[in-house]
Amino acid sequence: MGPVPAGVLQLLALIGALALVYIPFGTYMARVYSSGRHLRVERWIYRGIGADPDTEMTWPAYLRGILAFSAAGVLFLYLLQRLQGVLPGSLGFSSVGPAQSFNTAVSFVTNTNWQSYYGEQTMGHVVQTAGLAVQNFVSAAVGMAVAVALVRGFARSRTGELGNFWADLVRGTVRVLVPVAAVAAVVLVACGVIQNFSGIHEVGQFMGGSRQWNGGAVASQEAIKELGTNGGGYFNANSAHPFENPTPFTNLFEIFLILVIPFALTRTFGVLVGSVRQGYAILATMAGIWLGFTALMMWAEFAHHGPALQAAGGAMEGKEVRFGVGGSSIFAVATTLTSTGAVDSFHSSFTGLGGGITMLGMMLGEIAPGGTGSGLYGMLIMAVIAVFIAGLMVGRTPEYLGKKIGAREMKLAACYILVTPALVLVFTAASMALPTPPHSMLNPGAHGFSEVLYAFTSASNNNGSAFAGLNADTDWFNTTTGLAMLLGRFLPMVFVLALAGSLAGQRPVPVTAGTLRTEKPLFAGLLVGAILIITGLTYFPALALGPLAEGLA
């Protein structure tokens, strides 16, 4: 069977698996966040952190909880890396430098997992498990909590309360992420992913000589890095490494883990607002963009230009033979349309247009289906903007889910969509203008520019993948990408929670004959158009200087 049919069959199997769990898993998460009871282990945690899970919070209080918790996480992870040299299980690795420690701490707390270091040569067992893996759980839970708070803003009326951050954080971790990740880790171990705390081993190579490899708790971290759309790999090769992703089945299973929560959250949204059809409309928008990008990526990477590509059956440079072009294309689209950033191939070696597709996926705001939680609240912001545009077209006050979209709501939505492009374009321009950063580029010309553009697109959107031709382990890139990750994570959350508070305080607007039906296919099409047009107008000049120029050359 040829490579194209094989890739299509993998895609169909993935769609079938996602469809199978969509309703039960999405409904289960809705029950988790709407339940009035607390598990015993959750009550222990609340007592340990001194939180009252039954106290309702306004949006400023909810935001303060997020910022305080995240700041504590950054400080803890920074200190853990700086003290690595004296910790047990360090594998002989020295303490991590200040700039690298800051960048990595910010990276994992913001759900980015940008890694400008070699994991197997830098981080010992304690930092990997007690530091990085823990943040993989809680940073994903923070994103889910913010999404649920926005959904409550739509569902509630005449109140400024959005729930309790500490309850949402703990429930998302204990009831959703931990049990699913545990099952996923067992599946990965059964399929050949390693899970141990062994030291460094000397391994012989086929071409002679030897190389040192260390073991680690890889399967458990691999499970949550994909499930929580985090993306940080135990090894520098990430999900292309056979210890992390040994077979075509594990490759497809890891893609499933990346997509399952973001897609299922649309069902959670529909249940919580009392209209599952609204959830289906958001799902259709996400799925339509995801399938379109996957088809474009396969076309770009299977395109035959010259005898080498014809002999290989596609653009195989930088891709693992065990996954092929089809599996690598599906993975690349899934990881960049979410905030995952894990890679099973070398994105810098994709065709010019293929690399552009990965960048554009992040530039959309990673909303199709997006990160764990961040995809849903990003898509709902775009839905608010689409409703406003539709209202202007027909001369009617825009409404969404029974809430009027007025000047305050639009200002907050506009601020949300402007933050990330501003970070990407300003930091990219500064890097290209200064004399030192371009020396980090392995390639000159359009591809070199694409490396820098990709780096700040990835950091600002909290993705974490990279065009690996860029040497980002410098003081400039460690500092600027760290700032981009912080601002790209928490500034949008400010506007999301402020919007949620504004919506929750409104009285519901009754449905009339002139109300835009936002559960219909027409609205889904309008939403797709708004997303693509707004993103295209924002990033097209930068894309024209990089991947488009390279792809059309």
mmCIF file of N, CA and C in Angstrom, residues 99-100 102-104 106-107 110 112 114-116 423 427 431 451-452 454-462 465-466 470-489:
data_model
loop_
_atom_site.group_PDB
_atom_site.id
_atom_site.type_symbol
_atom_site.label_atom_id
_atom_site.label_comp_id
_atom_site.label_asym_id
_atom_site.label_seq_id
_atom_site.Cartn_x
_atom_site.Cartn_y
_atom_site.Cartn_z
ATOM 1 N N ALA A 99 20.103 32.054 33.319
ATOM 2 C CA ALA A 99 19.249 32.392 32.170
ATOM 3 C C ALA A 99 18.463 31.178 31.699
ATOM 4 N N GLN A 100 19.128 30.019 31.649
ATOM 5 C CA GLN A 100 18.444 28.804 31.218
ATOM 6 C C GLN A 100 17.399 28.369 32.239
ATOM 7 N N PHE A 102 15.710 30.326 34.286
ATOM 8 C CA PHE A 102 14.562 31.232 34.156
ATOM 9 C C PHE A 102 13.710 30.854 32.949
ATOM 10 N N ASN A 103 14.358 30.631 31.819
ATOM 11 C CA ASN A 103 13.622 30.309 30.599
ATOM 12 C C ASN A 103 12.835 29.019 30.753
ATOM 13 N N THR A 104 13.459 27.999 31.324
ATOM 14 C CA THR A 104 12.797 26.703 31.467
ATOM 15 C C THR A 104 11.666 26.763 32.487
ATOM 16 N N VAL A 106 9.835 29.391 33.333
ATOM 17 C CA VAL A 106 8.729 30.103 32.692
ATOM 18 C C VAL A 106 8.068 29.219 31.642
ATOM 19 N N SER A 107 8.883 28.488 30.902
ATOM 20 C CA SER A 107 8.382 27.664 29.813
ATOM 21 C C SER A 107 7.396 26.617 30.294
ATOM 22 N N THR A 110 4.082 28.094 31.966
ATOM 23 C CA THR A 110 3.157 28.685 31.004
ATOM 24 C C THR A 110 2.617 27.670 30.002
ATOM 25 N N THR A 112 4.204 25.991 27.881
ATOM 26 C CA THR A 112 4.899 26.126 26.597
ATOM 27 C C THR A 112 5.862 24.974 26.356
ATOM 28 N N TRP A 114 9.025 25.136 25.917
ATOM 29 C CA TRP A 114 10.122 25.493 25.020
ATOM 30 C C TRP A 114 11.413 25.006 25.655
ATOM 31 N N GLN A 115 12.233 24.288 24.898
ATOM 32 C CA GLN A 115 13.458 23.704 25.445
ATOM 33 C C GLN A 115 14.655 24.096 24.582
ATOM 34 N N SER A 116 15.471 24.984 25.089
ATOM 35 C CA SER A 116 16.690 25.374 24.381
ATOM 36 C C SER A 116 17.898 24.669 24.995
ATOM 37 N N LEU A 423 3.461 40.584 20.252
ATOM 38 C CA LEU A 423 4.655 39.952 20.820
ATOM 39 C C LEU A 423 5.491 39.291 19.729
ATOM 40 N N PHE A 427 9.167 41.125 18.772
ATOM 41 C CA PHE A 427 10.375 40.393 19.145
ATOM 42 C C PHE A 427 11.115 39.878 17.904
ATOM 43 N N SER A 431 14.921 41.011 16.951
ATOM 44 C CA SER A 431 15.969 40.003 16.778
ATOM 45 C C SER A 431 16.673 40.150 15.429
ATOM 46 N N GLU A 451 13.210 30.772 10.814
ATOM 47 C CA GLU A 451 13.622 30.195 12.092
ATOM 48 C C GLU A 451 13.314 31.135 13.253
ATOM 49 N N VAL A 452 13.637 32.413 13.080
ATOM 50 C CA VAL A 452 13.396 33.394 14.142
ATOM 51 C C VAL A 452 11.900 33.652 14.302
ATOM 52 N N TYR A 454 9.460 31.634 13.579
ATOM 53 C CA TYR A 454 8.872 30.441 14.191
ATOM 54 C C TYR A 454 9.121 30.438 15.696
ATOM 55 N N ALA A 455 10.338 30.814 16.108
ATOM 56 C CA ALA A 455 10.684 30.773 17.535
ATOM 57 C C ALA A 455 9.759 31.669 18.350
ATOM 58 N N PHE A 456 9.552 32.905 17.906
ATOM 59 C CA PHE A 456 8.723 33.819 18.691
ATOM 60 C C PHE A 456 7.233 33.535 18.506
ATOM 61 N N THR A 457 6.852 32.983 17.364
ATOM 62 C CA THR A 457 5.474 32.521 17.206
ATOM 63 C C THR A 457 5.192 31.398 18.197
ATOM 64 N N SER A 458 6.131 30.471 18.306
ATOM 65 C CA SER A 458 5.986 29.334 19.213
ATOM 66 C C SER A 458 5.966 29.782 20.671
ATOM 67 N N ALA A 459 6.872 30.689 21.037
ATOM 68 C CA ALA A 459 6.950 31.140 22.430
ATOM 69 C C ALA A 459 5.728 31.961 22.822
ATOM 70 N N SER A 460 5.326 32.899 21.984
ATOM 71 C CA SER A 460 4.218 33.797 22.317
ATOM 72 C C SER A 460 2.888 33.062 22.367
ATOM 73 N N ASN A 461 2.740 32.005 21.559
ATOM 74 C CA ASN A 461 1.518 31.209 21.564
ATOM 75 C C ASN A 461 1.608 30.030 22.523
ATOM 76 N N ASN A 462 2.691 29.970 23.314
ATOM 77 C CA ASN A 462 2.874 28.896 24.300
ATOM 78 C C ASN A 462 2.839 27.523 23.650
ATOM 79 N N SER A 465 7.470 24.272 20.143
ATOM 80 C CA SER A 465 8.260 23.639 19.090
ATOM 81 C C SER A 465 9.166 24.676 18.442
ATOM 82 N N ALA A 466 10.077 24.221 17.586
ATOM 83 C CA ALA A 466 11.044 25.150 17.006
ATOM 84 C C ALA A 466 11.519 24.650 15.650
ATOM 85 N N LEU A 470 17.865 26.952 14.592
ATOM 86 C CA LEU A 470 18.162 28.147 15.370
ATOM 87 C C LEU A 470 18.807 27.774 16.698
ATOM 88 N N ASN A 471 19.945 28.383 17.021
ATOM 89 C CA ASN A 471 20.573 28.207 18.326
ATOM 90 C C ASN A 471 19.942 29.204 19.287
ATOM 91 N N ALA A 472 18.976 28.743 20.054
ATOM 92 C CA ALA A 472 18.241 29.634 20.953
ATOM 93 C C ALA A 472 18.806 29.652 22.362
ATOM 94 N N ASP A 473 19.867 28.890 22.625
ATOM 95 C CA ASP A 473 20.455 28.851 23.964
ATOM 96 C C ASP A 473 21.474 29.978 24.108
ATOM 97 N N THR A 474 20.982 31.211 24.010
ATOM 98 C CA THR A 474 21.797 32.410 24.212
ATOM 99 C C THR A 474 21.062 33.304 25.201
ATOM 100 N N ASP A 475 21.775 34.243 25.794
ATOM 101 C CA ASP A 475 21.130 35.139 26.756
ATOM 102 C C ASP A 475 19.978 35.906 26.109
ATOM 103 N N TRP A 476 20.166 36.344 24.851
ATOM 104 C CA TRP A 476 19.115 37.111 24.174
ATOM 105 C C TRP A 476 17.847 36.268 23.997
ATOM 106 N N PHE A 477 17.987 35.092 23.414
ATOM 107 C CA PHE A 477 16.808 34.287 23.137
ATOM 108 C C PHE A 477 16.208 33.689 24.411
ATOM 109 N N ASN A 478 17.039 33.323 25.382
ATOM 110 C CA ASN A 478 16.491 32.816 26.643
ATOM 111 C C ASN A 478 15.649 33.886 27.343
ATOM 112 N N THR A 479 16.111 35.127 27.303
ATOM 113 C CA THR A 479 15.390 36.212 27.975
ATOM 114 C C THR A 479 14.147 36.622 27.195
ATOM 115 N N THR A 480 14.305 36.850 25.896
ATOM 116 C CA THR A 480 13.174 37.359 25.109
ATOM 117 C C THR A 480 12.084 36.304 24.920
ATOM 118 N N THR A 481 12.464 35.061 24.696
ATOM 119 C CA THR A 481 11.425 34.030 24.582
ATOM 120 C C THR A 481 10.743 33.811 25.933
ATOM 121 N N GLY A 482 11.511 33.944 27.028
ATOM 122 C CA GLY A 482 10.900 33.840 28.350
ATOM 123 C C GLY A 482 9.853 34.927 28.576
ATOM 124 N N LEU A 483 10.187 36.159 28.198
ATOM 125 C CA LEU A 483 9.218 37.255 28.321
ATOM 126 C C LEU A 483 8.015 37.024 27.411
ATOM 127 N N ALA A 484 8.272 36.537 26.191
ATOM 128 C CA ALA A 484 7.173 36.267 25.261
ATOM 129 C C ALA A 484 6.241 35.196 25.815
ATOM 130 N N MET A 485 6.819 34.170 26.452
ATOM 131 C CA MET A 485 5.984 33.109 27.028
ATOM 132 C C MET A 485 5.132 33.631 28.180
ATOM 133 N N LEU A 486 5.726 34.435 29.061
ATOM 134 C CA LEU A 486 4.978 34.976 30.196
ATOM 135 C C LEU A 486 3.838 35.876 29.733
ATOM 136 N N LEU A 487 4.155 36.832 28.877
ATOM 137 C CA LEU A 487 3.144 37.774 28.416
ATOM 138 C C LEU A 487 2.112 37.083 27.537
ATOM 139 N N GLY A 488 2.564 36.128 26.712
ATOM 140 C CA GLY A 488 1.640 35.426 25.833
ATOM 141 C C GLY A 488 0.698 34.494 26.564
ATOM 142 N N ARG A 489 1.034 34.094 27.764
ATOM 143 C CA ARG A 489 0.171 33.220 28.567
ATOM 144 C C ARG A 489 -0.793 34.017 29.436
#
